[in-house]
Amino acid sequence: MKVTIFTRRTFRINHCILIALLALFFIFEVSIWIASDGFPAMADQIETYTIYATGKNFVKYGIVKLRFIDDCATSSSEAAHPFYYTHMPNFPKYFTYLLQKIGIKSIPAQLFIMIFISGVGLFYMYLTVKEYVKSEQAALFVLAVSVFNYAGVLIRCLNLLRGWTWLVVFGVLYYLKKYDSRKKSSYFWLGILYCFLMAYFDYGVWLFFILVIIFLKFLGFYNRLTWKRLGFFLMLGSGIAFVLHLTFVVWAIGFETFIKDYYYTFCNRLTGSPSRMEMIDFY
């Protein structure tokens, strides 16, 4: 009987700590938002500007007309559009587009919404740590470190792109582990959704976390999940995102330009730049 009372008391205390930590996070974030007039100049916000500009161009020129691809041009001249960015999918551009369509047009207002999205992401981080290590105290400790980590976490929450990071990363890890533990189809499809969002968020993040998930499998965190099933999970979620983005790119710039663009990018980054005249002629 004493053990049961102690367990219930611990449960209540842990949840009070969780609520307090999340409340502190929102207080800190809103304080930064207010102090900076909704747009903190102390951090690099180029990504916010480009994501927002893409959403604005979607509204002005038509998202279908722009083939769902980022148009990053800021000029009011028609000749400047479209100025396509094709190398990363970046799904947050669709989010800022939808916000602008419903009337939430200012960057500060959109960044205020990002505070709550980032908070949900940190809550998923807490759930993920708890699920993997089976320790609520460890999960609370990790959350506490993040809540008080201004440079690493808090400032990035006020960013239209990077503010999504914790949600897409920990959403995948959490539902994959839940599916491994309980084999519910709902967990599988929620995991697929977050895997899609992660791949459509950033190819670099996607590739890194595929390696992380494979490493976790080697460590025995997915004992009930076969390699075949895990591979199917990763290929389905990320494959849909990859094919969808490439389809939009080819639709926007044509197959020949798409091939040359990726060839020159590959050469420039890995094997040395193509000739200057080739680059000038192409771009």
mmCIF file of C-alpha atoms in Angstrom:
data_model
loop_
_atom_site.group_PDB
_atom_site.id
_atom_site.type_symbol
_atom_site.label_atom_id
_atom_site.label_comp_id
_atom_site.label_asym_id
_atom_site.label_seq_id
_atom_site.Cartn_x
_atom_site.Cartn_y
_atom_site.Cartn_z
ATOM 1 C CA MET A 1 0.000 0.000 0.000
ATOM 2 C CA LYS A 2 2.831 2.379 0.835
ATOM 3 C CA VAL A 3 4.452 1.654 -2.534
ATOM 4 C CA THR A 4 1.228 2.572 -4.329
ATOM 5 C CA ILE A 5 0.892 5.878 -2.433
ATOM 6 C CA PHE A 6 4.537 6.704 -3.131
ATOM 7 C CA THR A 7 4.078 5.927 -6.822
ATOM 8 C CA ARG A 8 1.024 8.149 -7.102
ATOM 9 C CA ARG A 9 2.792 10.938 -5.249
ATOM 10 C CA THR A 10 5.813 10.626 -7.518
ATOM 11 C CA PHE A 11 3.503 10.684 -10.517
ATOM 12 C CA ARG A 12 1.923 13.943 -9.345
ATOM 13 C CA ILE A 13 5.279 15.556 -8.541
ATOM 14 C CA ASN A 14 6.775 14.609 -11.909
ATOM 15 C CA HIS A 15 3.812 16.015 -13.780
ATOM 16 C CA CYS A 16 3.934 19.225 -11.771
ATOM 17 C CA ILE A 17 7.616 19.548 -12.719
ATOM 18 C CA LEU A 18 6.744 18.885 -16.367
ATOM 19 C CA ILE A 19 4.049 21.571 -16.377
ATOM 20 C CA ALA A 20 6.390 24.014 -14.616
ATOM 21 C CA LEU A 21 9.202 23.429 -17.116
ATOM 22 C CA LEU A 22 6.924 23.892 -20.121
ATOM 23 C CA ALA A 23 5.465 27.020 -18.506
ATOM 24 C CA LEU A 24 8.980 28.388 -18.021
ATOM 25 C CA PHE A 25 9.745 27.670 -21.657
ATOM 26 C CA PHE A 26 6.734 29.652 -22.844
ATOM 27 C CA ILE A 27 7.505 32.501 -20.408
ATOM 28 C CA PHE A 28 11.094 32.725 -21.668
ATOM 29 C CA GLU A 29 10.061 32.567 -25.308
ATOM 30 C CA VAL A 30 7.280 35.130 -25.031
ATOM 31 C CA SER A 31 9.652 37.404 -23.082
ATOM 32 C CA ILE A 32 12.226 37.219 -25.900
ATOM 33 C CA TRP A 33 9.467 37.807 -28.438
ATOM 34 C CA ILE A 34 8.207 40.903 -26.586
ATOM 35 C CA ALA A 35 11.683 42.295 -25.876
ATOM 36 C CA SER A 36 12.657 42.005 -29.554
ATOM 37 C CA ASP A 37 9.351 43.321 -30.945
ATOM 38 C CA GLY A 38 8.626 39.849 -32.256
ATOM 39 C CA PHE A 39 11.755 39.449 -34.337
ATOM 40 C CA PRO A 40 14.994 38.834 -32.404
ATOM 41 C CA ALA A 41 17.893 40.622 -34.064
ATOM 42 C CA MET A 42 20.406 38.758 -31.916
ATOM 43 C CA ALA A 43 20.085 35.655 -34.107
ATOM 44 C CA ASP A 44 20.558 34.957 -37.791
ATOM 45 C CA GLN A 45 17.089 35.185 -39.297
ATOM 46 C CA ILE A 46 17.980 34.790 -42.978
ATOM 47 C CA GLU A 47 16.106 31.476 -43.007
ATOM 48 C CA THR A 48 13.005 33.152 -41.609
ATOM 49 C CA TYR A 49 13.151 35.843 -44.289
ATOM 50 C CA THR A 50 13.560 33.333 -47.147
ATOM 51 C CA ILE A 51 10.806 31.024 -45.886
ATOM 52 C CA TYR A 52 8.470 33.984 -45.375
ATOM 53 C CA ALA A 53 9.362 35.447 -48.796
ATOM 54 C CA THR A 54 8.506 32.117 -50.420
ATOM 55 C CA GLY A 55 5.120 32.050 -48.709
ATOM 56 C CA LYS A 56 4.500 35.650 -49.755
ATOM 57 C CA ASN A 57 5.370 34.838 -53.371
ATOM 58 C CA PHE A 58 3.068 31.808 -53.238
ATOM 59 C CA VAL A 59 0.238 34.148 -52.271
ATOM 60 C CA LYS A 60 1.107 36.807 -54.874
ATOM 61 C CA TYR A 61 1.921 34.638 -57.885
ATOM 62 C CA GLY A 62 0.021 31.454 -57.090
ATOM 63 C CA ILE A 63 1.394 28.323 -55.447
ATOM 64 C CA VAL A 64 0.442 26.114 -58.409
ATOM 65 C CA LYS A 65 1.924 28.562 -60.906
ATOM 66 C CA LEU A 66 5.197 28.414 -58.931
ATOM 67 C CA ARG A 67 4.992 24.595 -58.990
ATOM 68 C CA PHE A 68 5.126 24.440 -55.152
ATOM 69 C CA ILE A 69 8.841 25.335 -55.340
ATOM 70 C CA ASP A 70 10.506 28.106 -53.301
ATOM 71 C CA ASP A 71 10.593 31.442 -55.085
ATOM 72 C CA CYS A 72 13.010 33.439 -52.937
ATOM 73 C CA ALA A 73 13.052 36.675 -54.959
ATOM 74 C CA THR A 74 12.214 39.792 -52.935
ATOM 75 C CA SER A 75 12.020 42.226 -55.853
ATOM 76 C CA SER A 76 8.656 43.620 -56.893
ATOM 77 C CA SER A 77 9.692 43.346 -60.536
ATOM 78 C CA GLU A 78 7.958 40.588 -62.463
ATOM 79 C CA ALA A 79 11.260 39.848 -64.240
ATOM 80 C CA ALA A 80 12.804 38.722 -60.939
ATOM 81 C CA HIS A 81 10.311 35.881 -60.568
ATOM 82 C CA PRO A 82 10.547 33.042 -60.187
ATOM 83 C CA PHE A 83 13.917 32.799 -58.467
ATOM 84 C CA TYR A 84 13.801 29.109 -57.607
ATOM 85 C CA TYR A 85 15.556 27.336 -54.760
ATOM 86 C CA THR A 86 15.464 23.629 -55.619
ATOM 87 C CA HIS A 87 17.973 21.792 -53.439
ATOM 88 C CA MET A 88 15.917 21.372 -50.243
ATOM 89 C CA PRO A 89 12.167 20.777 -49.859
ATOM 90 C CA ASN A 90 11.581 22.885 -46.671
ATOM 91 C CA PHE A 91 7.896 22.198 -45.895
ATOM 92 C CA PRO A 92 7.601 25.206 -43.475
ATOM 93 C CA LYS A 93 7.185 27.401 -46.561
ATOM 94 C CA TYR A 94 3.723 25.884 -46.971
ATOM 95 C CA PHE A 95 2.924 26.697 -43.345
ATOM 96 C CA THR A 96 3.803 30.386 -43.681
ATOM 97 C CA TYR A 97 1.853 30.432 -46.959
ATOM 98 C CA LEU A 98 -1.266 29.091 -45.215
ATOM 99 C CA LEU A 99 -0.883 31.604 -42.377
ATOM 100 C CA GLN A 100 -0.664 34.461 -44.877
ATOM 101 C CA LYS A 101 -3.699 33.129 -46.753
ATOM 102 C CA ILE A 102 -5.824 33.226 -43.578
ATOM 103 C CA GLY A 103 -4.661 36.738 -42.719
ATOM 104 C CA ILE A 104 -1.716 36.193 -40.361
ATOM 105 C CA LYS A 105 0.702 38.123 -42.542
ATOM 106 C CA SER A 106 3.328 39.662 -40.252
ATOM 107 C CA ILE A 107 6.557 37.863 -39.390
ATOM 108 C CA PRO A 108 6.225 38.620 -35.624
ATOM 109 C CA ALA A 109 2.743 37.071 -35.546
ATOM 110 C CA GLN A 110 3.990 33.955 -37.309
ATOM 111 C CA LEU A 111 6.981 33.685 -34.978
ATOM 112 C CA PHE A 112 4.605 33.853 -32.020
ATOM 113 C CA ILE A 113 2.851 30.758 -33.373
ATOM 114 C CA MET A 114 6.261 29.091 -33.756
ATOM 115 C CA ILE A 115 6.715 29.342 -29.975
ATOM 116 C CA PHE A 116 3.870 26.870 -29.506
ATOM 117 C CA ILE A 117 5.063 24.575 -32.306
ATOM 118 C CA SER A 118 8.520 24.481 -30.723
ATOM 119 C CA GLY A 119 6.958 23.810 -27.327
ATOM 120 C CA VAL A 120 5.096 20.806 -28.731
ATOM 121 C CA GLY A 121 8.408 19.619 -30.191
ATOM 122 C CA LEU A 122 10.109 19.831 -26.790
ATOM 123 C CA PHE A 123 7.195 17.938 -25.248
ATOM 124 C CA TYR A 124 7.786 15.191 -27.825
ATOM 125 C CA MET A 125 11.449 15.219 -26.792
ATOM 126 C CA TYR A 126 10.376 14.563 -23.203
ATOM 127 C CA LEU A 127 8.092 11.723 -24.317
ATOM 128 C CA THR A 128 10.838 10.243 -26.510
ATOM 129 C CA VAL A 129 13.485 10.194 -23.785
ATOM 130 C CA LYS A 130 10.962 8.713 -21.371
ATOM 131 C CA GLU A 131 10.021 6.014 -23.887
ATOM 132 C CA TYR A 132 13.602 5.033 -24.752
ATOM 133 C CA VAL A 133 15.261 5.062 -21.321
ATOM 134 C CA LYS A 134 12.130 4.234 -19.270
ATOM 135 C CA SER A 135 12.901 6.994 -16.795
ATOM 136 C CA GLU A 136 10.677 9.987 -16.273
ATOM 137 C CA GLN A 137 13.366 11.670 -14.185
ATOM 138 C CA ALA A 138 15.841 11.423 -17.068
ATOM 139 C CA ALA A 139 13.245 12.859 -19.461
ATOM 140 C CA LEU A 140 12.568 15.760 -17.094
ATOM 141 C CA PHE A 141 16.300 16.416 -16.759
ATOM 142 C CA VAL A 142 16.767 16.596 -20.534
ATOM 143 C CA LEU A 143 13.760 18.899 -20.833
ATOM 144 C CA ALA A 144 15.104 21.124 -18.048
ATOM 145 C CA VAL A 145 18.470 21.439 -19.811
ATOM 146 C CA SER A 146 16.682 22.479 -23.004
ATOM 147 C CA VAL A 147 14.365 24.956 -21.300
ATOM 148 C CA PHE A 148 17.327 26.788 -19.777
ATOM 149 C CA ASN A 149 19.534 26.503 -22.868
ATOM 150 C CA TYR A 150 19.064 29.917 -24.472
ATOM 151 C CA ALA A 151 21.647 29.691 -27.263
ATOM 152 C CA GLY A 152 20.955 26.099 -28.295
ATOM 153 C CA VAL A 153 17.198 25.863 -28.086
ATOM 154 C CA LEU A 154 15.253 28.969 -27.130
ATOM 155 C CA ILE A 155 16.509 31.384 -29.767
ATOM 156 C CA ARG A 156 15.943 28.862 -32.573
ATOM 157 C CA CYS A 157 12.291 28.561 -31.617
ATOM 158 C CA LEU A 158 11.811 32.066 -33.025
ATOM 159 C CA ASN A 159 12.648 30.914 -36.527
ATOM 160 C CA LEU A 160 10.127 29.919 -39.193
ATOM 161 C CA LEU A 161 12.359 27.074 -40.383
ATOM 162 C CA ARG A 162 14.388 25.702 -37.473
ATOM 163 C CA GLY A 163 11.583 26.067 -34.972
ATOM 164 C CA TRP A 164 10.149 22.842 -36.429
ATOM 165 C CA THR A 165 13.307 20.788 -35.772
ATOM 166 C CA TRP A 166 12.400 19.184 -32.456
ATOM 167 C CA LEU A 167 8.894 18.299 -33.575
ATOM 168 C CA VAL A 168 9.898 16.451 -36.759
ATOM 169 C CA VAL A 169 12.930 14.727 -35.209
ATOM 170 C CA PHE A 170 11.381 13.542 -31.981
ATOM 171 C CA GLY A 171 8.042 12.794 -33.631
ATOM 172 C CA VAL A 172 9.760 10.135 -35.755
ATOM 173 C CA LEU A 173 11.741 8.667 -32.872
ATOM 174 C CA TYR A 174 8.782 8.596 -30.499
ATOM 175 C CA TYR A 175 6.240 6.909 -32.767
ATOM 176 C CA LEU A 176 8.784 4.455 -34.124
ATOM 177 C CA LYS A 177 9.537 3.281 -30.583
ATOM 178 C CA LYS A 178 5.837 3.195 -29.674
ATOM 179 C CA TYR A 179 5.144 1.088 -32.754
ATOM 180 C CA ASP A 180 7.982 -1.278 -31.841
ATOM 181 C CA SER A 181 6.559 -1.660 -28.317
ATOM 182 C CA ARG A 182 2.861 -2.031 -29.085
ATOM 183 C CA LYS A 183 2.531 -2.774 -32.832
ATOM 184 C CA LYS A 184 -0.466 -0.459 -33.244
ATOM 185 C CA SER A 185 -1.049 0.640 -36.813
ATOM 186 C CA SER A 186 -1.878 4.168 -35.627
ATOM 187 C CA TYR A 187 1.670 4.523 -34.269
ATOM 188 C CA PHE A 188 3.088 3.256 -37.556
ATOM 189 C CA TRP A 189 1.197 5.771 -39.676
ATOM 190 C CA LEU A 190 1.884 8.651 -37.304
ATOM 191 C CA GLY A 191 5.552 7.688 -37.535
ATOM 192 C CA ILE A 192 5.291 7.677 -41.336
ATOM 193 C CA LEU A 193 3.767 11.153 -41.219
ATOM 194 C CA TYR A 194 6.643 12.506 -39.136
ATOM 195 C CA CYS A 195 9.177 10.648 -41.265
ATOM 196 C CA PHE A 196 7.672 12.360 -44.313
ATOM 197 C CA LEU A 197 7.849 15.750 -42.580
ATOM 198 C CA MET A 198 11.459 15.133 -41.541
ATOM 199 C CA ALA A 199 12.473 14.253 -45.103
ATOM 200 C CA TYR A 200 10.511 17.203 -46.492
ATOM 201 C CA PHE A 201 12.135 19.445 -43.888
ATOM 202 C CA ASP A 202 15.811 19.016 -44.697
ATOM 203 C CA TYR A 203 17.718 16.302 -46.559
ATOM 204 C CA GLY A 204 20.697 16.663 -44.212
ATOM 205 C CA VAL A 205 18.556 16.104 -41.105
ATOM 206 C CA TRP A 206 16.817 13.221 -42.863
ATOM 207 C CA LEU A 207 20.076 11.414 -43.771
ATOM 208 C CA PHE A 208 21.577 11.977 -40.318
ATOM 209 C CA PHE A 209 18.558 10.558 -38.515
ATOM 210 C CA ILE A 210 18.311 7.545 -40.771
ATOM 211 C CA LEU A 211 21.808 6.733 -39.509
ATOM 212 C CA VAL A 212 20.684 7.442 -35.932
ATOM 213 C CA ILE A 213 17.702 5.090 -36.278
ATOM 214 C CA ILE A 214 19.886 2.349 -37.778
ATOM 215 C CA PHE A 215 22.355 2.804 -34.909
ATOM 216 C CA LEU A 216 19.518 2.556 -32.370
ATOM 217 C CA LYS A 217 18.407 -0.666 -34.042
ATOM 218 C CA PHE A 218 21.920 -2.099 -33.612
ATOM 219 C CA LEU A 219 21.796 -1.089 -29.937
ATOM 220 C CA GLY A 220 18.607 -3.111 -29.469
ATOM 221 C CA PHE A 221 16.022 -0.368 -29.050
ATOM 222 C CA TYR A 222 13.767 -1.903 -31.732
ATOM 223 C CA ASN A 223 13.862 -5.582 -30.790
ATOM 224 C CA ARG A 224 10.391 -6.402 -32.095
ATOM 225 C CA LEU A 225 10.848 -4.493 -35.341
ATOM 226 C CA THR A 226 12.514 -6.498 -38.110
ATOM 227 C CA TRP A 227 15.101 -4.922 -40.395
ATOM 228 C CA LYS A 228 12.701 -5.422 -43.293
ATOM 229 C CA ARG A 229 9.892 -3.603 -41.511
ATOM 230 C CA LEU A 230 12.231 -0.807 -40.407
ATOM 231 C CA GLY A 231 13.504 -0.396 -43.962
ATOM 232 C CA PHE A 232 9.941 -0.259 -45.255
ATOM 233 C CA PHE A 233 9.117 2.405 -42.666
ATOM 234 C CA LEU A 234 12.063 4.605 -43.645
ATOM 235 C CA MET A 235 11.623 4.131 -47.384
ATOM 236 C CA LEU A 236 7.873 4.781 -47.338
ATOM 237 C CA GLY A 237 7.982 7.943 -45.238
ATOM 238 C CA SER A 238 11.076 9.535 -46.727
ATOM 239 C CA GLY A 239 10.598 8.111 -50.235
ATOM 240 C CA ILE A 240 7.230 9.835 -50.685
ATOM 241 C CA ALA A 241 8.773 13.155 -49.648
ATOM 242 C CA PHE A 242 11.782 12.725 -51.926
ATOM 243 C CA VAL A 243 9.754 11.748 -55.002
ATOM 244 C CA LEU A 244 7.194 14.503 -54.390
ATOM 245 C CA HIS A 245 9.849 17.200 -54.124
ATOM 246 C CA LEU A 246 11.724 15.986 -57.215
ATOM 247 C CA THR A 247 8.441 15.899 -59.125
ATOM 248 C CA PHE A 248 7.811 19.552 -58.271
ATOM 249 C CA VAL A 249 11.387 20.491 -59.236
ATOM 250 C CA VAL A 250 11.230 18.758 -62.619
ATOM 251 C CA TRP A 251 7.790 20.289 -63.219
ATOM 252 C CA ALA A 252 9.220 23.744 -62.469
ATOM 253 C CA ILE A 253 12.538 23.735 -64.327
ATOM 254 C CA GLY A 254 12.376 20.778 -66.702
ATOM 255 C CA PHE A 255 14.198 17.460 -66.615
ATOM 256 C CA GLU A 256 17.291 18.575 -68.561
ATOM 257 C CA THR A 257 17.862 21.625 -66.358
ATOM 258 C CA PHE A 258 17.226 19.501 -63.268
ATOM 259 C CA ILE A 259 19.930 17.007 -64.297
ATOM 260 C CA LYS A 260 22.449 19.742 -65.114
ATOM 261 C CA ASP A 261 21.679 21.612 -61.917
ATOM 262 C CA TYR A 262 22.331 18.574 -59.749
ATOM 263 C CA TYR A 263 25.379 17.578 -61.805
ATOM 264 C CA TYR A 264 27.013 20.984 -61.398
ATOM 265 C CA THR A 265 26.098 21.086 -57.711
ATOM 266 C CA PHE A 266 27.624 17.640 -57.205
ATOM 267 C CA CYS A 267 30.789 18.628 -59.079
ATOM 268 C CA ASN A 268 31.092 21.890 -57.214
ATOM 269 C CA ARG A 269 30.820 20.266 -53.793
ATOM 270 C CA LEU A 270 32.661 16.993 -54.270
ATOM 271 C CA THR A 271 34.881 16.832 -57.353
ATOM 272 C CA GLY A 272 35.848 20.429 -58.084
ATOM 273 C CA SER A 273 33.919 23.086 -59.947
ATOM 274 C CA PRO A 274 32.994 22.819 -63.633
ATOM 275 C CA SER A 275 34.557 25.441 -65.876
ATOM 276 C CA ARG A 276 33.606 29.055 -65.279
ATOM 277 C CA MET A 277 32.071 29.355 -68.729
ATOM 278 C CA GLU A 278 29.919 26.263 -68.144
ATOM 279 C CA MET A 279 28.593 27.752 -64.914
ATOM 280 C CA ILE A 280 27.931 31.197 -66.463
ATOM 281 C CA ASP A 281 26.229 29.654 -69.480
ATOM 282 C CA PHE A 282 23.996 27.479 -67.323
ATOM 283 C CA TYR A 283 23.044 29.856 -64.533
#
